[in-house]
PDB file of C-alpha atoms in Angstrom:
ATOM      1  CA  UNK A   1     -49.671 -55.979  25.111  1.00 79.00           C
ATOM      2  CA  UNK A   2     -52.530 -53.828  25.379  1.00 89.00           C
ATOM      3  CA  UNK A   3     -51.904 -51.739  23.072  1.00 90.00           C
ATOM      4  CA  UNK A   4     -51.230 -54.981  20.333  1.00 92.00           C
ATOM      5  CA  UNK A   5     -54.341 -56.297  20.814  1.00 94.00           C
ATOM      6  CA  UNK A   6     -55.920 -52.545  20.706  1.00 94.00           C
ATOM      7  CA  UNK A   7     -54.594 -51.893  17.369  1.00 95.00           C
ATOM      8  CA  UNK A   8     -54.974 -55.428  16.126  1.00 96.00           C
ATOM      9  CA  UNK A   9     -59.037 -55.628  17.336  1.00 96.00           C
ATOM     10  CA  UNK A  10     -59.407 -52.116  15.247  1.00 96.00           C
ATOM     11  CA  UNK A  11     -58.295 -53.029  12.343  1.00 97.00           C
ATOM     12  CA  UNK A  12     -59.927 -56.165  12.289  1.00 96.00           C
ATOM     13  CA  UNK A  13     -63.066 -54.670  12.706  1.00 96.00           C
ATOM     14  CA  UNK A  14     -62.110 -52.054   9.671  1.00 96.00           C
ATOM     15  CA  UNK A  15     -61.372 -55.389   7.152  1.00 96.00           C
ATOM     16  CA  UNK A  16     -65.100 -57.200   9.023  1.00 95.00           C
ATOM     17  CA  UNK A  17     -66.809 -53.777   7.992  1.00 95.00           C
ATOM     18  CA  UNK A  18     -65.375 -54.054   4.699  1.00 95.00           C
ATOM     19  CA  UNK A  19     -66.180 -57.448   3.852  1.00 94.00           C
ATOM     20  CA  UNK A  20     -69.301 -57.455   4.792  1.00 92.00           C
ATOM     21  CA  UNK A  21     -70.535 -54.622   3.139  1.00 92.00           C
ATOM     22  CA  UNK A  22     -69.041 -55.626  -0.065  1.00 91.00           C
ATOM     23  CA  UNK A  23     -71.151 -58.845  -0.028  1.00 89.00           C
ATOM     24  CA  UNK A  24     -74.298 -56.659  -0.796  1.00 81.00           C
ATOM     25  CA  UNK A  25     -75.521 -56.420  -4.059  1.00 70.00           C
ATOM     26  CA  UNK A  26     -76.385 -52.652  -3.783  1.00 83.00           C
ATOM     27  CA  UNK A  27     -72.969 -51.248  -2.535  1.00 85.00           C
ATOM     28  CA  UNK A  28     -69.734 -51.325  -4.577  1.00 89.00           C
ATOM     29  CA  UNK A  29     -66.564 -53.579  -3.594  1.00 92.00           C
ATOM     30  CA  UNK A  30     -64.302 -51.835  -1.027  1.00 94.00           C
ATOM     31  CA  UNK A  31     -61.436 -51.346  -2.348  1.00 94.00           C
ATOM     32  CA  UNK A  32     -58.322 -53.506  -0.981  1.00 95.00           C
ATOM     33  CA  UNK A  33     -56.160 -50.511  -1.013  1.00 96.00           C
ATOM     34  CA  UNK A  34     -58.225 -48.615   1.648  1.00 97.00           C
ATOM     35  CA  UNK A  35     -57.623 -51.711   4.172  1.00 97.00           C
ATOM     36  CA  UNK A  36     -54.200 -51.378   3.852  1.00 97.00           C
ATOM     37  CA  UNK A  37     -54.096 -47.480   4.315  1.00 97.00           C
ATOM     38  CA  UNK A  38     -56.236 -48.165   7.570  1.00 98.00           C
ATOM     39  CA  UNK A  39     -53.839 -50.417   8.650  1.00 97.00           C
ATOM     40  CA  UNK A  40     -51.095 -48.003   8.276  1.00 97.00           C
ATOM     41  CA  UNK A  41     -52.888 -45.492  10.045  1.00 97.00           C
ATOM     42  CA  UNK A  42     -53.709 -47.549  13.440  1.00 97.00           C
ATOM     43  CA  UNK A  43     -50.111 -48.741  13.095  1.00 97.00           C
ATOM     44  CA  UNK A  44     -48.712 -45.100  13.014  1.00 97.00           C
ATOM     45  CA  UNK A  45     -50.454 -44.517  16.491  1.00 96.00           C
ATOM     46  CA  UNK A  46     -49.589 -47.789  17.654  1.00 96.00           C
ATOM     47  CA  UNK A  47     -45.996 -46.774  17.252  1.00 95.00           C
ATOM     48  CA  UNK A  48     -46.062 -43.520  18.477  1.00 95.00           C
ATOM     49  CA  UNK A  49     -47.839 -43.952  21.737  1.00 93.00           C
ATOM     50  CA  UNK A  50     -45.421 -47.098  22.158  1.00 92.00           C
ATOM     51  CA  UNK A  51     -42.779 -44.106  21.973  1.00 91.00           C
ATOM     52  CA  UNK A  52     -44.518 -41.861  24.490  1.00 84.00           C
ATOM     53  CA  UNK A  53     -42.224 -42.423  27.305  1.00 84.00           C
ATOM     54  CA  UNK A  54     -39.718 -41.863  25.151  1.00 87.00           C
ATOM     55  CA  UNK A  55     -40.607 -38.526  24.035  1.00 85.00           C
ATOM     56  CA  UNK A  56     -40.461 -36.691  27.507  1.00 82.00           C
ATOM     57  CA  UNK A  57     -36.569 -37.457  27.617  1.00 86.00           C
ATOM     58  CA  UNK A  58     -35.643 -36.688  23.753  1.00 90.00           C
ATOM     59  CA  UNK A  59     -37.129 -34.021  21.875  1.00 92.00           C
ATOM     60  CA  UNK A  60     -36.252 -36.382  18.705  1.00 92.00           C
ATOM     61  CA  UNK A  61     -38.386 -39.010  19.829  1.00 93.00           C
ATOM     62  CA  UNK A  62     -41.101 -36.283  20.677  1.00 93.00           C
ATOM     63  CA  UNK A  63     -40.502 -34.928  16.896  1.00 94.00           C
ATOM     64  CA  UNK A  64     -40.962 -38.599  15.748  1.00 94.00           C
ATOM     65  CA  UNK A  65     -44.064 -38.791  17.677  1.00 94.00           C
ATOM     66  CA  UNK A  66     -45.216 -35.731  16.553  1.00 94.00           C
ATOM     67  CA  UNK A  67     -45.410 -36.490  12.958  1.00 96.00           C
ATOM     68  CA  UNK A  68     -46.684 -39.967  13.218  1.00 96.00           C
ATOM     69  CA  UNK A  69     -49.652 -38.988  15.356  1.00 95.00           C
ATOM     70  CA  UNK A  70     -50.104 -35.586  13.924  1.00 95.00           C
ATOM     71  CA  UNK A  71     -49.473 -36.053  10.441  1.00 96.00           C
ATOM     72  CA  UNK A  72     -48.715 -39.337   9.064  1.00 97.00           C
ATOM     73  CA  UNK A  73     -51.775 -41.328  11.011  1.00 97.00           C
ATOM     74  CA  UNK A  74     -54.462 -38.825   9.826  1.00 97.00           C
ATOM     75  CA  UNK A  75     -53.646 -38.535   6.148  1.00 97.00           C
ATOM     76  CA  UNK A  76     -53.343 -42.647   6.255  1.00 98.00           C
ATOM     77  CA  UNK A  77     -56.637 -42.447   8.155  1.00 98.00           C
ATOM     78  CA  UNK A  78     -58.653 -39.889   6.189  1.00 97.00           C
ATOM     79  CA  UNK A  79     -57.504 -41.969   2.893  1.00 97.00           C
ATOM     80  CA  UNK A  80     -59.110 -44.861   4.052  1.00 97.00           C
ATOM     81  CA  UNK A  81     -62.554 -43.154   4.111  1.00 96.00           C
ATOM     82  CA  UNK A  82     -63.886 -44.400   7.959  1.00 95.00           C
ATOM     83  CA  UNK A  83     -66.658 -42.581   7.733  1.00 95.00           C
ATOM     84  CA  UNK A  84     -67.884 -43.490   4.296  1.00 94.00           C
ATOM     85  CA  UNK A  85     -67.195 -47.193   5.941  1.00 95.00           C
ATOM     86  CA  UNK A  86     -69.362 -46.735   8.906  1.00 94.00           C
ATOM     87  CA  UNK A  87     -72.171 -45.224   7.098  1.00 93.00           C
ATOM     88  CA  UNK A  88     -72.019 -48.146   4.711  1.00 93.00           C
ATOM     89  CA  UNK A  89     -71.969 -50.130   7.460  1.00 93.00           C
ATOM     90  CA  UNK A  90     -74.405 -48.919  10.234  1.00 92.00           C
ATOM     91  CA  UNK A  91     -78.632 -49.319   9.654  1.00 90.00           C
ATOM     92  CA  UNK A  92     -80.472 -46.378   7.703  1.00 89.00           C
ATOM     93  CA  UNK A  93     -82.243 -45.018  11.149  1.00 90.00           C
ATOM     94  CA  UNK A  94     -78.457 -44.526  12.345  1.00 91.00           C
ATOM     95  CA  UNK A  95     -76.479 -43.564   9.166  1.00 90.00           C
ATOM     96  CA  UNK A  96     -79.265 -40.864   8.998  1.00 91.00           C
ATOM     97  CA  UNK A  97     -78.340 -39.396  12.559  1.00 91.00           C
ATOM     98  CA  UNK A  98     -74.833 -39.646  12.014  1.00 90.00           C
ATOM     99  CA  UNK A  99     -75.340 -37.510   8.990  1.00 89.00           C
ATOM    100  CA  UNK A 100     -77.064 -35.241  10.795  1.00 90.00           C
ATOM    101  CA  UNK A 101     -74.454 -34.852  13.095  1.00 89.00           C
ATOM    102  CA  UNK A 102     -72.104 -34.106  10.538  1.00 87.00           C
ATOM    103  CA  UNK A 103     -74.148 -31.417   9.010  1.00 88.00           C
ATOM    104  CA  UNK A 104     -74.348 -29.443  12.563  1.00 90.00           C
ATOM    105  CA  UNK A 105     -73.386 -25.909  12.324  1.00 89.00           C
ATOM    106  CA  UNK A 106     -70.569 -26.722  15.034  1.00 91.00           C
ATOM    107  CA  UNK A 107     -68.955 -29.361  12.789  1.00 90.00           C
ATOM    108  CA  UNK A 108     -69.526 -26.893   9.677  1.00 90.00           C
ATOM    109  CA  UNK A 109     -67.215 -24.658  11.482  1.00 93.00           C
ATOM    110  CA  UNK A 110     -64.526 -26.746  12.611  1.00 93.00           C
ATOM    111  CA  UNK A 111     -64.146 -28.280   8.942  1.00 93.00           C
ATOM    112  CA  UNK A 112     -63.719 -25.235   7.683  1.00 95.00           C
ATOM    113  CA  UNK A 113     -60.296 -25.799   6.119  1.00 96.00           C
ATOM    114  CA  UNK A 114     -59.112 -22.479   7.249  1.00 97.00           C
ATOM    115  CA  UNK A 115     -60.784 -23.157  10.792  1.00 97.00           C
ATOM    116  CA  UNK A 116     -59.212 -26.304  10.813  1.00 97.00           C
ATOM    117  CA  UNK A 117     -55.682 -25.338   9.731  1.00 97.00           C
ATOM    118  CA  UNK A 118     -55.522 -22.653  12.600  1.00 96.00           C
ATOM    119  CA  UNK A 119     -56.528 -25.668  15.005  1.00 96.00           C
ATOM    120  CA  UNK A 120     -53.751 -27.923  14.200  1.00 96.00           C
ATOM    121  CA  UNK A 121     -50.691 -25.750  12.825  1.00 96.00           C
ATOM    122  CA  UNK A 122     -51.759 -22.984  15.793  1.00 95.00           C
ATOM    123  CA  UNK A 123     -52.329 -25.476  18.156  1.00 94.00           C
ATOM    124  CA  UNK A 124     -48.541 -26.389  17.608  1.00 95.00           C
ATOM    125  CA  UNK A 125     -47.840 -22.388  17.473  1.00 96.00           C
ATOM    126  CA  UNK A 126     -49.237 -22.885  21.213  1.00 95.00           C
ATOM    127  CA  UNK A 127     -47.633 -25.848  22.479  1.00 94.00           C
ATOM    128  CA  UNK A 128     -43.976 -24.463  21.724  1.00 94.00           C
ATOM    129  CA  UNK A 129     -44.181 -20.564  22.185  1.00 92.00           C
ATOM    130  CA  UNK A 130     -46.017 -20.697  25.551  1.00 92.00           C
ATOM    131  CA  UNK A 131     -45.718 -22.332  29.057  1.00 93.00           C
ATOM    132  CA  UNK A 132     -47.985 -25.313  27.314  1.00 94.00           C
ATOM    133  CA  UNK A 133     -44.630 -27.219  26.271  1.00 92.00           C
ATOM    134  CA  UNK A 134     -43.381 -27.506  29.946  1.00 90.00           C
ATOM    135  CA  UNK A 135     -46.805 -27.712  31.402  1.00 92.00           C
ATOM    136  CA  UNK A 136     -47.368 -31.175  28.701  1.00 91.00           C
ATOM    137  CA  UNK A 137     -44.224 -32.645  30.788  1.00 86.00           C
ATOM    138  CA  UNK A 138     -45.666 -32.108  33.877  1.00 88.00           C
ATOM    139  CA  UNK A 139     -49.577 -32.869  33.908  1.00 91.00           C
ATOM    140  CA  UNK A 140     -50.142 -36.244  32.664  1.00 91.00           C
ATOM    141  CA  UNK A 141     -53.561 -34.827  32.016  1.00 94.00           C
ATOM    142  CA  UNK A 142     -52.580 -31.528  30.207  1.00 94.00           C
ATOM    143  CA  UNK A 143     -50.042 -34.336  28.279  1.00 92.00           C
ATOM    144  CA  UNK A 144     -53.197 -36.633  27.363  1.00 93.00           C
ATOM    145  CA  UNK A 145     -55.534 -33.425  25.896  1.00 95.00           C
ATOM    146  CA  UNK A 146     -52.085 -32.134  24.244  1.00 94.00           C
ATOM    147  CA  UNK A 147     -51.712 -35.393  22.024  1.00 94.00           C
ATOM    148  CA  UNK A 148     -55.583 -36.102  21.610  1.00 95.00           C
ATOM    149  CA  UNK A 149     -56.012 -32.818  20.351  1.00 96.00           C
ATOM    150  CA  UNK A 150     -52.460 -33.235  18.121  1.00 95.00           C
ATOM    151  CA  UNK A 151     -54.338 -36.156  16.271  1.00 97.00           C
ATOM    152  CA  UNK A 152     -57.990 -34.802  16.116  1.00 96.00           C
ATOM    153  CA  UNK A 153     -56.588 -31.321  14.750  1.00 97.00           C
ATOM    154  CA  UNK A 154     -54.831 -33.698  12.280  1.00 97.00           C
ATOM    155  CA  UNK A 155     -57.336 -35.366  10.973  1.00 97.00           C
ATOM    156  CA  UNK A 156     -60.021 -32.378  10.495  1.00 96.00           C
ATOM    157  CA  UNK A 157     -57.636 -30.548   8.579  1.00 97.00           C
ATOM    158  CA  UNK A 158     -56.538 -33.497   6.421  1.00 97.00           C
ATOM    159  CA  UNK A 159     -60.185 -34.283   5.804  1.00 96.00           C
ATOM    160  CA  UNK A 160     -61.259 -30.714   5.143  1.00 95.00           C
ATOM    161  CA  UNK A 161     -58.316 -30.444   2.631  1.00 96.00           C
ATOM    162  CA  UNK A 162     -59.289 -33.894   0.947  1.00 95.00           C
ATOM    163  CA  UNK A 163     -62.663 -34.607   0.141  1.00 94.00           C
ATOM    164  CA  UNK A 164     -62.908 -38.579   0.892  1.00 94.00           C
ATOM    165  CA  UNK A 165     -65.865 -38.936   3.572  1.00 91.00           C
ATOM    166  CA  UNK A 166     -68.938 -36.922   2.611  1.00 85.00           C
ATOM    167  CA  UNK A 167     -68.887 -33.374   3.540  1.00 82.00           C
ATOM    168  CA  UNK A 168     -71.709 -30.764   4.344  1.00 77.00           C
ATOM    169  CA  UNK A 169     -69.887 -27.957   2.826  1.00 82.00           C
ATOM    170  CA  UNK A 170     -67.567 -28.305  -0.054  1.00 88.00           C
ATOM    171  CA  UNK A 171     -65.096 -25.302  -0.777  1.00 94.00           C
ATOM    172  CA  UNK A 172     -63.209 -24.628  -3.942  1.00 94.00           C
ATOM    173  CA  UNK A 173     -59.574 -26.732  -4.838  1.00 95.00           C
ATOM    174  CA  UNK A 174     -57.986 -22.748  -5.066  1.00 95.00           C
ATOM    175  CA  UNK A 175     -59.161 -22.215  -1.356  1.00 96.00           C
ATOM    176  CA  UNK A 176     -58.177 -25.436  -0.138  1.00 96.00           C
ATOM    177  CA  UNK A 177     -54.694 -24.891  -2.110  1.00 97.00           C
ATOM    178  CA  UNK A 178     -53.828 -21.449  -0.363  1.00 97.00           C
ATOM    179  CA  UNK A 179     -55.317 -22.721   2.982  1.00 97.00           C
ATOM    180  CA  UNK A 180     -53.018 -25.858   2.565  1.00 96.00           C
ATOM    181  CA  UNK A 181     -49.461 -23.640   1.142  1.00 95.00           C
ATOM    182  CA  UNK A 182     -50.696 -21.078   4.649  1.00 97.00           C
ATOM    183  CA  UNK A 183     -50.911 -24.161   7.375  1.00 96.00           C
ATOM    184  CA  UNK A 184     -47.342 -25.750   5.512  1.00 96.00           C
ATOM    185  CA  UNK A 185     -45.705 -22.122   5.832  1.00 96.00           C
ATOM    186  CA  UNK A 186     -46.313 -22.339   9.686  1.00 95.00           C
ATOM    187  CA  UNK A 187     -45.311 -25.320  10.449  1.00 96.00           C
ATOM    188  CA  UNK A 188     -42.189 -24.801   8.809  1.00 95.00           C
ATOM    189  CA  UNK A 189     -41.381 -21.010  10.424  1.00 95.00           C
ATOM    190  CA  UNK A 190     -42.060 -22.835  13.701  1.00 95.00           C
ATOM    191  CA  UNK A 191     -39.431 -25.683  13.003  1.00 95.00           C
ATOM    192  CA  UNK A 192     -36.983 -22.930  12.771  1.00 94.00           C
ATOM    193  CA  UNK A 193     -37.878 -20.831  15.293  1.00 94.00           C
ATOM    194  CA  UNK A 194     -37.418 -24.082  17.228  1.00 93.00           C
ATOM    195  CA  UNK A 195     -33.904 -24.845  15.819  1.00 93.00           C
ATOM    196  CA  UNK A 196     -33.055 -21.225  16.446  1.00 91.00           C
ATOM    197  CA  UNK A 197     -34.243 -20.831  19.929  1.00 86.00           C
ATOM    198  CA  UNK A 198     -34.343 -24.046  21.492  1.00 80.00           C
ATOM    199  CA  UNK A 199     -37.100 -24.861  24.025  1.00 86.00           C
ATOM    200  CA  UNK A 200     -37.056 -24.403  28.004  1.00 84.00           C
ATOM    201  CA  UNK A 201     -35.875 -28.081  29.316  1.00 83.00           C
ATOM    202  CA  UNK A 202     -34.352 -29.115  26.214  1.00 88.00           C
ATOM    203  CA  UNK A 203     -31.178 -29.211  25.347  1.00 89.00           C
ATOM    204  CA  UNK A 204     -29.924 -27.319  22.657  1.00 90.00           C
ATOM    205  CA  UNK A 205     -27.867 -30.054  20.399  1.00 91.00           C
ATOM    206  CA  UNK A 206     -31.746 -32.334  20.832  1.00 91.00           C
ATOM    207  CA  UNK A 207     -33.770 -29.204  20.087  1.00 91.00           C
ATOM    208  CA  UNK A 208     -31.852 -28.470  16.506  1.00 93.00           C
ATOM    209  CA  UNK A 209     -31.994 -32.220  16.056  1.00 93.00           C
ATOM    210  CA  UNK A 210     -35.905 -32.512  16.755  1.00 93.00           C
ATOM    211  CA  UNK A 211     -36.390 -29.308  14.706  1.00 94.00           C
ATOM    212  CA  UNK A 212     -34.640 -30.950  11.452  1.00 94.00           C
ATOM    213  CA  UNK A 213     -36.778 -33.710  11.913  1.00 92.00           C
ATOM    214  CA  UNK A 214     -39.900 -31.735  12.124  1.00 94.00           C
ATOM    215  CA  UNK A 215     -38.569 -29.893   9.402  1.00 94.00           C
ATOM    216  CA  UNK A 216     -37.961 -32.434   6.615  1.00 95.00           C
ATOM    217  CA  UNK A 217     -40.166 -35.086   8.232  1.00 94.00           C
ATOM    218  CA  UNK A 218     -42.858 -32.815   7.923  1.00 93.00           C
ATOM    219  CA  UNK A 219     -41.930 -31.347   4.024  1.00 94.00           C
ATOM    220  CA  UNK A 220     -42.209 -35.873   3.293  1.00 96.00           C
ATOM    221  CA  UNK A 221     -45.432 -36.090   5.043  1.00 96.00           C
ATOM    222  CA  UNK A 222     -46.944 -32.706   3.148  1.00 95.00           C
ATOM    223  CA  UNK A 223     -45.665 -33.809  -0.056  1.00 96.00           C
ATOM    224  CA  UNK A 224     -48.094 -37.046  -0.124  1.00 96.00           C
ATOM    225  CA  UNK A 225     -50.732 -34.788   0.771  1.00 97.00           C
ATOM    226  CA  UNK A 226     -50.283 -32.423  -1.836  1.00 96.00           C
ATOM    227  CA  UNK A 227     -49.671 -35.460  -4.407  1.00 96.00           C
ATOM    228  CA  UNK A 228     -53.313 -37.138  -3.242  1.00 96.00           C
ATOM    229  CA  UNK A 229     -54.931 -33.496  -3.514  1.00 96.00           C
ATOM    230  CA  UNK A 230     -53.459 -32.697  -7.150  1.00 95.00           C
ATOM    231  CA  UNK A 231     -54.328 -36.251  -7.890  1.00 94.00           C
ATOM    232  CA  UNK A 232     -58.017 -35.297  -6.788  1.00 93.00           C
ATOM    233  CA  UNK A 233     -57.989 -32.041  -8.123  1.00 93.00           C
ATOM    234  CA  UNK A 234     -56.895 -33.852 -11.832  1.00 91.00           C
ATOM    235  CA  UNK A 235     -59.619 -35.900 -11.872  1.00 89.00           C
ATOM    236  CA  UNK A 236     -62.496 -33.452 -10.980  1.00 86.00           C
ATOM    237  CA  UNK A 237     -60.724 -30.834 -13.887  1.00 83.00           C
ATOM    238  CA  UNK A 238     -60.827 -33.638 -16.649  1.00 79.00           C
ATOM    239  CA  UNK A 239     -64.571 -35.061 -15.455  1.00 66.00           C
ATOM    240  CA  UNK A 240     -65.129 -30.919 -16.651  1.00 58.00           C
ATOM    241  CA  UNK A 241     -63.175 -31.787 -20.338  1.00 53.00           C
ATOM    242  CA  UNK A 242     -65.632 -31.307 -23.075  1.00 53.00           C
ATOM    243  CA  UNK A 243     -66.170 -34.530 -24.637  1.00 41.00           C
ATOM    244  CA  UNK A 244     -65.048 -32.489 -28.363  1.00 44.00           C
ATOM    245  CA  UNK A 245     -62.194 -31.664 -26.561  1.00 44.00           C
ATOM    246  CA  UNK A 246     -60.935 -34.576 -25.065  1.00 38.00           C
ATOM    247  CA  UNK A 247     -61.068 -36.268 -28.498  1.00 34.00           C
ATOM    248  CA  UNK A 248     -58.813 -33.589 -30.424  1.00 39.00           C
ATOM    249  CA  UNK A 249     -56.200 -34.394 -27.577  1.00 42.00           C
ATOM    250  CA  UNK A 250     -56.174 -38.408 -28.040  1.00 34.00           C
TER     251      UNK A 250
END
């Protein structure tokens, strides 16, 4: 019940932010397809920490949970542009400090999409080639930091491989592109390591199961994120079309 009214509170808040800031005259509209990608995106953690319990007796349900709070939430998330909400949104004095925050040489580093992609696909590297996996089943706190860190990895490496919110430090589509095909490569080499070698604890017929799942759950989830960044990377190459040019092709 918690939980509902957790999820339903957030993304109320979200759609009040919204509204309100489209009622002044200096900001654009917010568009109605970002409060239904938000939406998505609480919903996906919603549902996977209502499958929590779950996932410590089937290493399918873990796999489920696994891409909805790892993958699936933060592209949903990072497509909704929070950030570029809340800036909207908060007073100048505070907007200002939250951009200064953002510009910290910490945050620089972390963003880095190849900093970023060894945080979240080599955090999972971690989790299932070390003592880490049985450790998560055992420490409710070591299972907390496991899954916090699952969705925070998430969403910096989503965000530093789509440019939605504002960013400090911009790097080139190319970069982002091998960065992106690198972190995809790992995560699916790990999924068959998995299928191949099975996990301490978990059965072997549940770990080949939870290993397809990763496998082609994760190949759906990558696929919309390559499809937004070719969709961004489109648009920035034909804003670059000489205007000659662009006639002779119509």
């Amino acid at each position: 019940m918690m939980l509902l009214l957790v999820t339903v509170v957030t993304i109320m808040l979200y759609c009040w932010f919204g509204i309100r800031t489209s009622q002044s005259a200096r900001l654009r509209n917010w568009p109605i397809s970002r409060y239904a990608l938000f939406a998505a995106g609480i919903c996906s953690i919603s549902v996977a920490l209502s499958f929590h319990a779950q996932s410590h007796h089937n290493f399918q349900v873990h796999m489920f949970v696994h891409l909805l709070l790892g993958m699936l939430a933060p592209l949903l998330l990072v497509l909704s542009a929070p950030i570029t909400l809340l800036l909207r949104t908060l007073p100048v004095s505070f907007a200002r400090f939250l951009t200064r925050l953002l510009r910290l040489r910490f945050v620089s580093f972390v963003t880095n999409p190849f900093v970023a992609m060894l945080l979240n696909f080599g955090g999972l590297w971690i989790l299932y080639q070390t003592i880490l996996f049985e450790w998560m089943h055992t420490f409710r706190i070591v299972n907390v930091a496991v899954h916090v860190h699952l969705f925070i990895a998430g969403f910096v490496f989503t965000s530093s491989i789509l440019y939605i919110d504002p960013v400090p430090h911009r790097f080139s589509f190319r970069f982002r592109a091998l960065v992106m095909i690198l972190g995809f490569t790992l995560h699916s080499i790990l999924s068959k390591i998995i299928y191949s070698a099975s996990l301490p604890g978990v059965p072997i017929a549940d770990a080949k199961q939870g290993a397809v799942f990763m496998y082609y759950g994760g190949d759906l989830i990558d696929a919309c994120l390559i499809g937004a960044f070719c969709f961004q990377w489109y648009r920035k190459s034909m804003v670059h079309v000489p205007l000659n040019e662009s006639l002779s092709n119509t």
